[in-house]
PDB file of C-alpha atoms in Angstrom:
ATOM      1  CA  UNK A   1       0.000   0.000   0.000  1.00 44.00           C
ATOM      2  CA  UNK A   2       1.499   3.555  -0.753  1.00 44.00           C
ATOM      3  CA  UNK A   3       2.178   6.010   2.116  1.00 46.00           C
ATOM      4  CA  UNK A   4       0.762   9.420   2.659  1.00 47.00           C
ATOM      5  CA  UNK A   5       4.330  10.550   2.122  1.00 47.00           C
ATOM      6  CA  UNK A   6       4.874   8.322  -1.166  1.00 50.00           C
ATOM      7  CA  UNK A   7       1.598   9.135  -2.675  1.00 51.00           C
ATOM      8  CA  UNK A   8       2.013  10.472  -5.938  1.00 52.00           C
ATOM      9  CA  UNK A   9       0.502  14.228  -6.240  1.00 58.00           C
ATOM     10  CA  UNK A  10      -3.068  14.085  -7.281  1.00 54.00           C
ATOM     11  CA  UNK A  11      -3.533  10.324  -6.568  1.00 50.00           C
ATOM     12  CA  UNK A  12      -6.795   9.249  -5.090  1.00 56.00           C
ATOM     13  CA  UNK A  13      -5.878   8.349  -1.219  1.00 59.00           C
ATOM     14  CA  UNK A  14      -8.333   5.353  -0.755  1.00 55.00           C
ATOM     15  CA  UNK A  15      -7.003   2.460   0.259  1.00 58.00           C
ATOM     16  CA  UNK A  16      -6.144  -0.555  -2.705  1.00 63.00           C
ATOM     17  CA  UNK A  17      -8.844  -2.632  -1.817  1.00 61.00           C
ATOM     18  CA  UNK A  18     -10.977  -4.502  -4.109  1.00 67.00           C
ATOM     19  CA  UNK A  19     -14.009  -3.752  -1.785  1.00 67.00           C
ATOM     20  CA  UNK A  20     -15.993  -0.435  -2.143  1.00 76.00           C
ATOM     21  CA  UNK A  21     -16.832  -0.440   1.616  1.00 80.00           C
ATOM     22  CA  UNK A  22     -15.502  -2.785   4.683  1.00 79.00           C
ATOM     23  CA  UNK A  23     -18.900  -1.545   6.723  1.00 82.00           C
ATOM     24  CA  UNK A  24     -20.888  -4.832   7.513  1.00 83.00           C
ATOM     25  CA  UNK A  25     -23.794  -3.289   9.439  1.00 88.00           C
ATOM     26  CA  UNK A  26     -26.887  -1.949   7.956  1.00 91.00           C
ATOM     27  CA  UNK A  27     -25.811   1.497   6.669  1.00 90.00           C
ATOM     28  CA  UNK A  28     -28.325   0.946   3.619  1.00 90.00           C
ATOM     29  CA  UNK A  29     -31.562   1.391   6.460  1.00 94.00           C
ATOM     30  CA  UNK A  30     -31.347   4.758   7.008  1.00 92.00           C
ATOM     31  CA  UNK A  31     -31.436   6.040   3.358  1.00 93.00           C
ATOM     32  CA  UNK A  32     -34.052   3.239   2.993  1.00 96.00           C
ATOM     33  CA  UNK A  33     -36.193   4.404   5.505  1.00 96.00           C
ATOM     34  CA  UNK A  34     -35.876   8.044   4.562  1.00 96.00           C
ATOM     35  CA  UNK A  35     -36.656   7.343   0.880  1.00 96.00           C
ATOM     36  CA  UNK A  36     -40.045   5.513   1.686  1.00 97.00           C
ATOM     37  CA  UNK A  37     -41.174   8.170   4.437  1.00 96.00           C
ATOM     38  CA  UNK A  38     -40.482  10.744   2.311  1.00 96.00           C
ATOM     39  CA  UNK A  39     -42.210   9.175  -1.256  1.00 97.00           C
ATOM     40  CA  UNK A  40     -45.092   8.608   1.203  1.00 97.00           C
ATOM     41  CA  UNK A  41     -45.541  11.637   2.800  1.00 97.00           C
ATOM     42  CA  UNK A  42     -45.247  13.033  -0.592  1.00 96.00           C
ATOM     43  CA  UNK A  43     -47.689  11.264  -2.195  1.00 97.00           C
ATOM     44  CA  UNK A  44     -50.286  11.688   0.575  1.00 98.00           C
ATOM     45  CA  UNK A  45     -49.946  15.238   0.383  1.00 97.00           C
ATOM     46  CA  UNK A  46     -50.194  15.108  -3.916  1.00 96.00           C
ATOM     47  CA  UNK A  47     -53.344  13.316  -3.749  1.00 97.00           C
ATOM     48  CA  UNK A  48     -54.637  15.820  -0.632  1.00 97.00           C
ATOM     49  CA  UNK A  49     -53.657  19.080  -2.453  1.00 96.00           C
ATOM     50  CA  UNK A  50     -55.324  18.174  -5.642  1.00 96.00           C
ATOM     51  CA  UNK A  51     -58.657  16.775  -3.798  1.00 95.00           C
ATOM     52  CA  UNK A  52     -60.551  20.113  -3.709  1.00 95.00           C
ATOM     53  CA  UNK A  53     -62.435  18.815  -1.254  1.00 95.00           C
ATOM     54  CA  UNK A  54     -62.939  17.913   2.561  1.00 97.00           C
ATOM     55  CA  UNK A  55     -60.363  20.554   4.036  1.00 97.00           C
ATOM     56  CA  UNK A  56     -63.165  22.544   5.997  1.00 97.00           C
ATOM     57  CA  UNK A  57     -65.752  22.286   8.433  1.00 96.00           C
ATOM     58  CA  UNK A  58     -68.072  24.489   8.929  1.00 93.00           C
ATOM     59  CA  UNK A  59     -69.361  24.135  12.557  1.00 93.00           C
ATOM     60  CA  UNK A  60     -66.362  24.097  14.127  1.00 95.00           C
ATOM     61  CA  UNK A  61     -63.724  26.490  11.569  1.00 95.00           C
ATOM     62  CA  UNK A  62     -61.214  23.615  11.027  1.00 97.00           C
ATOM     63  CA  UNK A  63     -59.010  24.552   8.088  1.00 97.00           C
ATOM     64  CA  UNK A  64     -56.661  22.289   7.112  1.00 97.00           C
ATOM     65  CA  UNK A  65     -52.898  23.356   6.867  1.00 96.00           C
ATOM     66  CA  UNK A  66     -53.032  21.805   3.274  1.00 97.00           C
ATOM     67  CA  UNK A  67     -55.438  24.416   2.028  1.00 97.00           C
ATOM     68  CA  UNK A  68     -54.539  27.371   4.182  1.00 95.00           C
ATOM     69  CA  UNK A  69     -55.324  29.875   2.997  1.00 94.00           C
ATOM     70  CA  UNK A  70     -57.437  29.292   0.394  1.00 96.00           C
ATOM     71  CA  UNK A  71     -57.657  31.331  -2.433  1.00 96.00           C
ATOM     72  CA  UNK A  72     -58.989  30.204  -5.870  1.00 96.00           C
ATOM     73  CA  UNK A  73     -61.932  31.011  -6.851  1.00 95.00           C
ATOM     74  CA  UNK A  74     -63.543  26.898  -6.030  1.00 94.00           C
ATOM     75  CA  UNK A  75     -62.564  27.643  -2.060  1.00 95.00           C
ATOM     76  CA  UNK A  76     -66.016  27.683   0.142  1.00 93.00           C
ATOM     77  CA  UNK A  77     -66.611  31.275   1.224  1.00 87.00           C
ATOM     78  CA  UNK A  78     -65.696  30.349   5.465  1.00 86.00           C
ATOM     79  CA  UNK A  79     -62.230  29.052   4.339  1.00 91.00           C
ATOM     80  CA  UNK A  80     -61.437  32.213   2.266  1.00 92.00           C
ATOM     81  CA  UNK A  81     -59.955  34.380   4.885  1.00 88.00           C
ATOM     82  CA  UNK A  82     -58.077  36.145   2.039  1.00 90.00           C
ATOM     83  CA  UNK A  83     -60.092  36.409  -0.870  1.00 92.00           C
ATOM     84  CA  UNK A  84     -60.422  34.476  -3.683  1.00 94.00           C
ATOM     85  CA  UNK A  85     -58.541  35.759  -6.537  1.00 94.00           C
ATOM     86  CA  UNK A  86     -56.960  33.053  -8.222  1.00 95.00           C
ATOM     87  CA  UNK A  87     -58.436  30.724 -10.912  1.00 95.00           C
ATOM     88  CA  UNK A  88     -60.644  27.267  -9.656  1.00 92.00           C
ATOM     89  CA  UNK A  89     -58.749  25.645 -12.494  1.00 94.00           C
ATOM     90  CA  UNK A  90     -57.977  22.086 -10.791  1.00 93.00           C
ATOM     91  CA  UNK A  91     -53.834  22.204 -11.753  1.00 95.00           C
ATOM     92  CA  UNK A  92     -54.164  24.654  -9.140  1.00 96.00           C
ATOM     93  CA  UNK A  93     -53.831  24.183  -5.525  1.00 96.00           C
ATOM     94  CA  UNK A  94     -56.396  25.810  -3.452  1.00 96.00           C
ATOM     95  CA  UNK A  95     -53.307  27.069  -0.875  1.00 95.00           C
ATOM     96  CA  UNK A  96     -51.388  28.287  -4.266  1.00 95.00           C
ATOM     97  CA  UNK A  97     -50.257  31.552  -2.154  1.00 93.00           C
ATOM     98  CA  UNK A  98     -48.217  29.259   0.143  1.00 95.00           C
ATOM     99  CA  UNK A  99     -47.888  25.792  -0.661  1.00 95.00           C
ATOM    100  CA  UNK A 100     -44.265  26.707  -3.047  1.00 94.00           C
ATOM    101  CA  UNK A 101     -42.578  28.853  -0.424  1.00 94.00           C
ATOM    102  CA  UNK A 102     -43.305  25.894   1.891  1.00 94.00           C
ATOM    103  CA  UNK A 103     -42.275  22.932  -0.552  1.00 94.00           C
ATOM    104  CA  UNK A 104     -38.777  25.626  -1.092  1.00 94.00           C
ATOM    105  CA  UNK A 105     -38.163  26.066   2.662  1.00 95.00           C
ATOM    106  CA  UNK A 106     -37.892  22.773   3.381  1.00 95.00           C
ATOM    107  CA  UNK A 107     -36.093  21.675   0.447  1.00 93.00           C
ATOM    108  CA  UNK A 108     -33.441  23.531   1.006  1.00 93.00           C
ATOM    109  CA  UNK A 109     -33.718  23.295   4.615  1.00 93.00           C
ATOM    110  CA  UNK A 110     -29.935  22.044   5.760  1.00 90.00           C
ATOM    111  CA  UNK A 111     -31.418  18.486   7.670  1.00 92.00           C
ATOM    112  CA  UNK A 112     -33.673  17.715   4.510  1.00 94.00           C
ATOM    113  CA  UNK A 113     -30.536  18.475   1.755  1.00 92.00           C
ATOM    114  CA  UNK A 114     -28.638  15.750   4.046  1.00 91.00           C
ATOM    115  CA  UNK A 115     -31.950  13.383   4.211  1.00 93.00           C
ATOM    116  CA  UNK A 116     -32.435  13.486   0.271  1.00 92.00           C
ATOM    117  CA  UNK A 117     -28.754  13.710  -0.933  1.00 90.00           C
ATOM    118  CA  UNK A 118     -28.126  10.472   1.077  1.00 90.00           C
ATOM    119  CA  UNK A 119     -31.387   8.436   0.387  1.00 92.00           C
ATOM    120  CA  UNK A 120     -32.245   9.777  -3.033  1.00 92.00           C
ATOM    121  CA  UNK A 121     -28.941  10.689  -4.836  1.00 89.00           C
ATOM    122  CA  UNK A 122     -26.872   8.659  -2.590  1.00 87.00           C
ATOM    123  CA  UNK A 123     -24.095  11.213  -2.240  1.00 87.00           C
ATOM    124  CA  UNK A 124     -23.165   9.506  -0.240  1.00 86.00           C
ATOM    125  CA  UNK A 125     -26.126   7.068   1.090  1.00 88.00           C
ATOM    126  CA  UNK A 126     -23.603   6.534   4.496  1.00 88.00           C
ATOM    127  CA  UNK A 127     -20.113   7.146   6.448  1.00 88.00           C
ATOM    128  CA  UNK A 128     -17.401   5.410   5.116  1.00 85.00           C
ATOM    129  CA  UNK A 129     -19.345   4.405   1.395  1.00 86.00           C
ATOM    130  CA  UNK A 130     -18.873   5.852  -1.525  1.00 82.00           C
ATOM    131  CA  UNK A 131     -20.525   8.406  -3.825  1.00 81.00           C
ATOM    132  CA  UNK A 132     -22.984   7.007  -6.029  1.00 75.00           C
ATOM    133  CA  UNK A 133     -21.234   9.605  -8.539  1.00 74.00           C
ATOM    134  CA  UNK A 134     -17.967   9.442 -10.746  1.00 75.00           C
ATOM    135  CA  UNK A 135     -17.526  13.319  -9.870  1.00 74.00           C
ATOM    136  CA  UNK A 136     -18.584  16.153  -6.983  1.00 70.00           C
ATOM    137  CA  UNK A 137     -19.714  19.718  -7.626  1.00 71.00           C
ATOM    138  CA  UNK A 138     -21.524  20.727  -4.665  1.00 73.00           C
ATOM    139  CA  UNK A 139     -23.958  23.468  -4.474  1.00 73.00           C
ATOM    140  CA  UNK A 140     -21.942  25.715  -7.217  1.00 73.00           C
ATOM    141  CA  UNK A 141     -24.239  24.465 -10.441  1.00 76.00           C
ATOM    142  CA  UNK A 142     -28.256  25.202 -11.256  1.00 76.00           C
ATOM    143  CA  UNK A 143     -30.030  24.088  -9.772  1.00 74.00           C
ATOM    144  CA  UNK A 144     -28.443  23.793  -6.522  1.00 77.00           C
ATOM    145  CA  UNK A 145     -27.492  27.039  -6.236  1.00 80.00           C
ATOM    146  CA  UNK A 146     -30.665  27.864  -5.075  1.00 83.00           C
ATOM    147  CA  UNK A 147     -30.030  26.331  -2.018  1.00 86.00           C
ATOM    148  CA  UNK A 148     -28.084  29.707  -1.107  1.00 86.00           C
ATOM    149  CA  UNK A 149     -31.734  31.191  -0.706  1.00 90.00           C
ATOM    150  CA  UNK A 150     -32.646  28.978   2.040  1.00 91.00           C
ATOM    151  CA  UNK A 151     -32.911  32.134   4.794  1.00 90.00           C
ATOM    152  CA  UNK A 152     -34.978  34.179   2.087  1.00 93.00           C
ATOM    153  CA  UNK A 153     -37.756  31.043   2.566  1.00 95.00           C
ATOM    154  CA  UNK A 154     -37.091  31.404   6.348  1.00 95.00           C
ATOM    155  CA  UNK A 155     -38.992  34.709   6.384  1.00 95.00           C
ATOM    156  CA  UNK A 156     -42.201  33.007   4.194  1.00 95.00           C
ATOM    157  CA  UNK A 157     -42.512  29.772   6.430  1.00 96.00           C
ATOM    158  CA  UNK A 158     -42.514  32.189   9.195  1.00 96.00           C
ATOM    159  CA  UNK A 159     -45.254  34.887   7.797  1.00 96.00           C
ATOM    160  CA  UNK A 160     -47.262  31.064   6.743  1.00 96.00           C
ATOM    161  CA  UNK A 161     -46.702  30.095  10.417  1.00 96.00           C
ATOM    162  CA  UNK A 162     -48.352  32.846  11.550  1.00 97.00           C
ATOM    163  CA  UNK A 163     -51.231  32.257   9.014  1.00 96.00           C
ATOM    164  CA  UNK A 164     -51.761  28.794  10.247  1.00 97.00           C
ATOM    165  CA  UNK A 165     -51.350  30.285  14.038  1.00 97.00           C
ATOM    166  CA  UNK A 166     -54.531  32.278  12.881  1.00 96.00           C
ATOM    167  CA  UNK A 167     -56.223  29.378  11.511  1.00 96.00           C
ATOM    168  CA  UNK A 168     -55.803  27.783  15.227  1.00 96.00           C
ATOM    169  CA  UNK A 169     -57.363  31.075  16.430  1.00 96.00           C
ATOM    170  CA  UNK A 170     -60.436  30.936  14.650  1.00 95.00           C
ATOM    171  CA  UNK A 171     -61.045  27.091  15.010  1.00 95.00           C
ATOM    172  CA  UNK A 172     -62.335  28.129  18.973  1.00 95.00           C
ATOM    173  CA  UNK A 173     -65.784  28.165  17.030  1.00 89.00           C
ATOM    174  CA  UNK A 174     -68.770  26.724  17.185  1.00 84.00           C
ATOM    175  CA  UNK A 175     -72.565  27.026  16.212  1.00 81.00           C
ATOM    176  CA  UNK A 176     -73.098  28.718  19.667  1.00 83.00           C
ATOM    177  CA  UNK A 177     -69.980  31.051  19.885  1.00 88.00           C
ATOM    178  CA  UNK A 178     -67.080  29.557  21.886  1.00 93.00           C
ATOM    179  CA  UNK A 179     -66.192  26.101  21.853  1.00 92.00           C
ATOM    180  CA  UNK A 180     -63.279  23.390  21.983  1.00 94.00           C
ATOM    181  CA  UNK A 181     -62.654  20.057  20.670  1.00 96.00           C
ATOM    182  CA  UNK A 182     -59.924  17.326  19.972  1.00 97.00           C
ATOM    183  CA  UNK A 183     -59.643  19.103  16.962  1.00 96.00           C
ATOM    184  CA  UNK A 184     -58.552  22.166  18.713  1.00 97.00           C
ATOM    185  CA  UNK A 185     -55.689  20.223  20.245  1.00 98.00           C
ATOM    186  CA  UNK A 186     -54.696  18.430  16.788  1.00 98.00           C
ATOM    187  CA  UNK A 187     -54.609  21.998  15.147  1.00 98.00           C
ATOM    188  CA  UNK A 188     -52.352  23.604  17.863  1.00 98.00           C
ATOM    189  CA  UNK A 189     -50.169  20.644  18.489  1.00 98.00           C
ATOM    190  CA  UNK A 190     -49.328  21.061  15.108  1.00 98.00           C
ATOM    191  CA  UNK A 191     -49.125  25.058  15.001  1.00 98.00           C
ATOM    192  CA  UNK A 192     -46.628  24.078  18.135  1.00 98.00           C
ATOM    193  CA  UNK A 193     -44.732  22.041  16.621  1.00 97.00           C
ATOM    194  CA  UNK A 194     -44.894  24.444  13.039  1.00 97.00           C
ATOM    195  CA  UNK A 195     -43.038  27.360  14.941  1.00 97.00           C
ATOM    196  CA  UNK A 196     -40.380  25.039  16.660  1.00 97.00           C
ATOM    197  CA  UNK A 197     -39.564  23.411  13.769  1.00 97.00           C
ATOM    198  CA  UNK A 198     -39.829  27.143  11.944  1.00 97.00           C
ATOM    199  CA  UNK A 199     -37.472  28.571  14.747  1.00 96.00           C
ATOM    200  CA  UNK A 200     -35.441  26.039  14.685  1.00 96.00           C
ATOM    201  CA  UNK A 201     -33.885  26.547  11.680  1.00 93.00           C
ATOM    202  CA  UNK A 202     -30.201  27.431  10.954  1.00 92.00           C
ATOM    203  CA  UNK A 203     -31.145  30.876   9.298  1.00 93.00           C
ATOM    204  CA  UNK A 204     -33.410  31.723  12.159  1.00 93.00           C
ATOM    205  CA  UNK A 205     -30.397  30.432  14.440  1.00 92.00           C
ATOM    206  CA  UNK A 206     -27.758  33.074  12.290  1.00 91.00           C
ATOM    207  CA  UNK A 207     -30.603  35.907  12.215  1.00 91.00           C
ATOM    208  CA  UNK A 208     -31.057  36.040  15.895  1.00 91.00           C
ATOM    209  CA  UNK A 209     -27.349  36.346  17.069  1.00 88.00           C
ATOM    210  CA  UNK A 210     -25.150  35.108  14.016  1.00 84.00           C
ATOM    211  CA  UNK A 211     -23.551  38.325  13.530  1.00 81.00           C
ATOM    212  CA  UNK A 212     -23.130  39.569  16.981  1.00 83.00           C
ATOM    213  CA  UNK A 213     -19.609  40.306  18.243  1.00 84.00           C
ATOM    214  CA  UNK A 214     -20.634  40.390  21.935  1.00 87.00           C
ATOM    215  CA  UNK A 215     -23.162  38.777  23.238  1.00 87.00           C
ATOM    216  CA  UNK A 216     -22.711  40.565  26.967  1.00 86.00           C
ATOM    217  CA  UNK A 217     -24.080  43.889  25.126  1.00 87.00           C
ATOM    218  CA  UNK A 218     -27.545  42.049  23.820  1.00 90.00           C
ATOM    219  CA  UNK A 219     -28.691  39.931  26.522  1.00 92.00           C
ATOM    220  CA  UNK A 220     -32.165  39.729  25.221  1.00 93.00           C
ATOM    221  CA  UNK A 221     -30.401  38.688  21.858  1.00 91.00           C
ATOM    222  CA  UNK A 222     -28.255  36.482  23.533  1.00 91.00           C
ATOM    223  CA  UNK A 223     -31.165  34.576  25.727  1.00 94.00           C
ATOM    224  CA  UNK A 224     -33.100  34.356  22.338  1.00 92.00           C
ATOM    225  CA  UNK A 225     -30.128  32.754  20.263  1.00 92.00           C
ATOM    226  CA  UNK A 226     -29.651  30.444  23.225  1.00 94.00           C
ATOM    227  CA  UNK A 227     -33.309  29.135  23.370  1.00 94.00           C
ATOM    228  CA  UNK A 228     -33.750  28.575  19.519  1.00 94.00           C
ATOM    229  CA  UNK A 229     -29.710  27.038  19.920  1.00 94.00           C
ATOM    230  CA  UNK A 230     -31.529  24.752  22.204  1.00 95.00           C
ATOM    231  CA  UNK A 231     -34.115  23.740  19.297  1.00 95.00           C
ATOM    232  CA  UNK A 232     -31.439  23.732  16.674  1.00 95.00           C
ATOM    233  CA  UNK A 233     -30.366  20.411  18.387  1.00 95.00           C
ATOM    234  CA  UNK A 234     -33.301  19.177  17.734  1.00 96.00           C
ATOM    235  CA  UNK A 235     -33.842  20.182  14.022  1.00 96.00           C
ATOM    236  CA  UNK A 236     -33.672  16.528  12.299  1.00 95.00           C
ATOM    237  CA  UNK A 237     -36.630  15.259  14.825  1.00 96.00           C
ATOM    238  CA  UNK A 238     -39.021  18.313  14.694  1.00 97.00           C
ATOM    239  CA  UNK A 239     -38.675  18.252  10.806  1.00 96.00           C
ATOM    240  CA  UNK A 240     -39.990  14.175  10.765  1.00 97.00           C
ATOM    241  CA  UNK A 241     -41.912  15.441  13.489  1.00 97.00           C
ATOM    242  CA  UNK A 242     -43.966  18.323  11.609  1.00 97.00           C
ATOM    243  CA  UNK A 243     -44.193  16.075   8.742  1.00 97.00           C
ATOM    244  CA  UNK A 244     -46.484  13.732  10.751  1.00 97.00           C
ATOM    245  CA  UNK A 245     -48.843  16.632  12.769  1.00 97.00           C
ATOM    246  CA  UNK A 246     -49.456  18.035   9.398  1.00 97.00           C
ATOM    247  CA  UNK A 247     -50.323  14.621   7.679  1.00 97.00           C
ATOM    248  CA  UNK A 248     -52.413  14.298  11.564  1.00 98.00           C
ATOM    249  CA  UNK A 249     -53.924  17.235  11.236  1.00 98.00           C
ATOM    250  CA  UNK A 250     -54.609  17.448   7.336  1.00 98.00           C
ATOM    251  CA  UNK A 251     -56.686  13.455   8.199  1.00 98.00           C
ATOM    252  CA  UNK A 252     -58.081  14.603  10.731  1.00 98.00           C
ATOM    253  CA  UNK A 253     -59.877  17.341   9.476  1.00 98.00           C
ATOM    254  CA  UNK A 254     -60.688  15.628   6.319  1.00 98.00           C
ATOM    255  CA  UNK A 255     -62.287  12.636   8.206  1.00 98.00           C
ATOM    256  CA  UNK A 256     -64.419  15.605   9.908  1.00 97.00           C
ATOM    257  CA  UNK A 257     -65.336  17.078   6.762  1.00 97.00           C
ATOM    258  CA  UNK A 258     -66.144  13.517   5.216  1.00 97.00           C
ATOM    259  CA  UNK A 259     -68.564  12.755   8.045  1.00 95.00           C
ATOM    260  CA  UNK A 260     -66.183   9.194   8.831  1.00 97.00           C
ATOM    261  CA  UNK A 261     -66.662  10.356  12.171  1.00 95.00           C
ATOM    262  CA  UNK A 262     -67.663  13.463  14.375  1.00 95.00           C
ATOM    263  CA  UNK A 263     -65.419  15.972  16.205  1.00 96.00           C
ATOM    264  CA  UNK A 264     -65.126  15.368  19.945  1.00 95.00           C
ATOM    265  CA  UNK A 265     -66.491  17.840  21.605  1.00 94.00           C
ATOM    266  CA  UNK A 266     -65.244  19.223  25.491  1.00 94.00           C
ATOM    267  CA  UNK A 267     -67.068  22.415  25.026  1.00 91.00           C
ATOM    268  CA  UNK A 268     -70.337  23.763  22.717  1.00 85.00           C
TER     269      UNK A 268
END
């Protein structure tokens, strides 16, 4: 085998070894995994989005996050908290005005680049395997340059986040004024779990105190970038996490909507 200090310039340093990885665990599960939650979730939501149908319910103000907010002109008049100005053509989604700033936040969210350049383009699918490529470019070349504008779709999730916040608001409805239901909880458990994964994110991380030189003249900064430093840990798991409440919460309300089965009611 040829040393470090032998190695002819510009020759490749793996080791001469007819084998194109010595890992004998599982290392193939993870991408496996990854690739079917994601195709599923993915389909789910395809087949939701192009529905046009069962997303409200009218008693209680449930909106689902899938149509929110609605604005073509085929949206029911409650769910229409912003007009209706776009065309009921079916190609497009009812939540047109939010759905692609969504779908572009999280794809070039930082955890879901890892979880789709392992699983899907296998670059590389583990540790210690190789590139399923002959050559590397990174994120220089279209279209993954885009991924630079990553903390540009920060500031939409967040201004959707609030929308959806809203949407949680209004839900505390019912055909005699106030009321509350297990799908009050489903809708904030997911608005909950919307901001933290929202928050969480590396551009919200840099925003907050990525540019400070001292962090002992903004204390309030400094407590902020410390809490959502806190969440950043947790970035991989809220992302899977958020994936499910809004899948949850999306069912939920179309079951509702369906008539498969009837809210539960605690109050009115």
């Amino acid at each position: 085998m040829t040393s470090t200090a032998t190695r002819p310039r510009g020759a490749r340093a793996r080791a001469a070894i007819a084998a194109k990885t010595l890992r004998t665990d599982r290392w193939w599960l993870a991408p496996l995994i990854t690739v079917i939650g994601l195709s599923a979730w993915v389909a789910y939501a395809t087949v939701r989005v192009f529905m046009h149908d069962f997303y409200w319910v009218e008693d209680y103000h449930y909106l689902t996050p899938f149509y929110s907010p609605c604005v073509t002109e085929r949206c029911v008049e409650g769910a229409s908290h912003f007009g209706r100005f776009l065309p009921g053509w079916w190609i497009i989604p009812d939540a047109a005005l939010t759905l692609p700033f969504l779908l572009l936040f999280r794809l070039t969210c930082y955890y879901y680049r890892k979880a789709y350049y392992r699983s899907f383009w296998l670059s590389p699918p583990a540790c210690a395997v190789p590139d399923g490529h002959k050559s590397y470019g990174g994120e220089t070349r279209f279209p993954l340059l885009g991924q630079n504008l990553h903390r540009y779709f920060f500031y939409a999730a967040a201004i959707i986040s609030l929308i959806n916040t809203w949407d949680a608001v209004l839900a505390f409805h019912s055909p005699k004024g106030f009321g509350f239901g297990l799908g009050n909880i489903v809708l904030l458990v997911n608005v909950v779990m919307l901001w933290a994964y929202t928050i969480s994110c590396h551009s919200c991380r840099h925003i907050i105190g990525g540019r400070l030189k001292h962090f002992s003249k903004h204390p309030v900064r400094y407590r902020a970038w410390t809490f959502v430093s806190a969440l950043n840990v947790r970035h991989m798991q809220l992302a899977w996490i958020t994936l499910g409440t809004l899948a949850l919460t999306d069912f939920y309300v179309m079951a509702v909507a369906a008539g498969w089965f009837n809210d539960l009611r605690f109050i009115n």
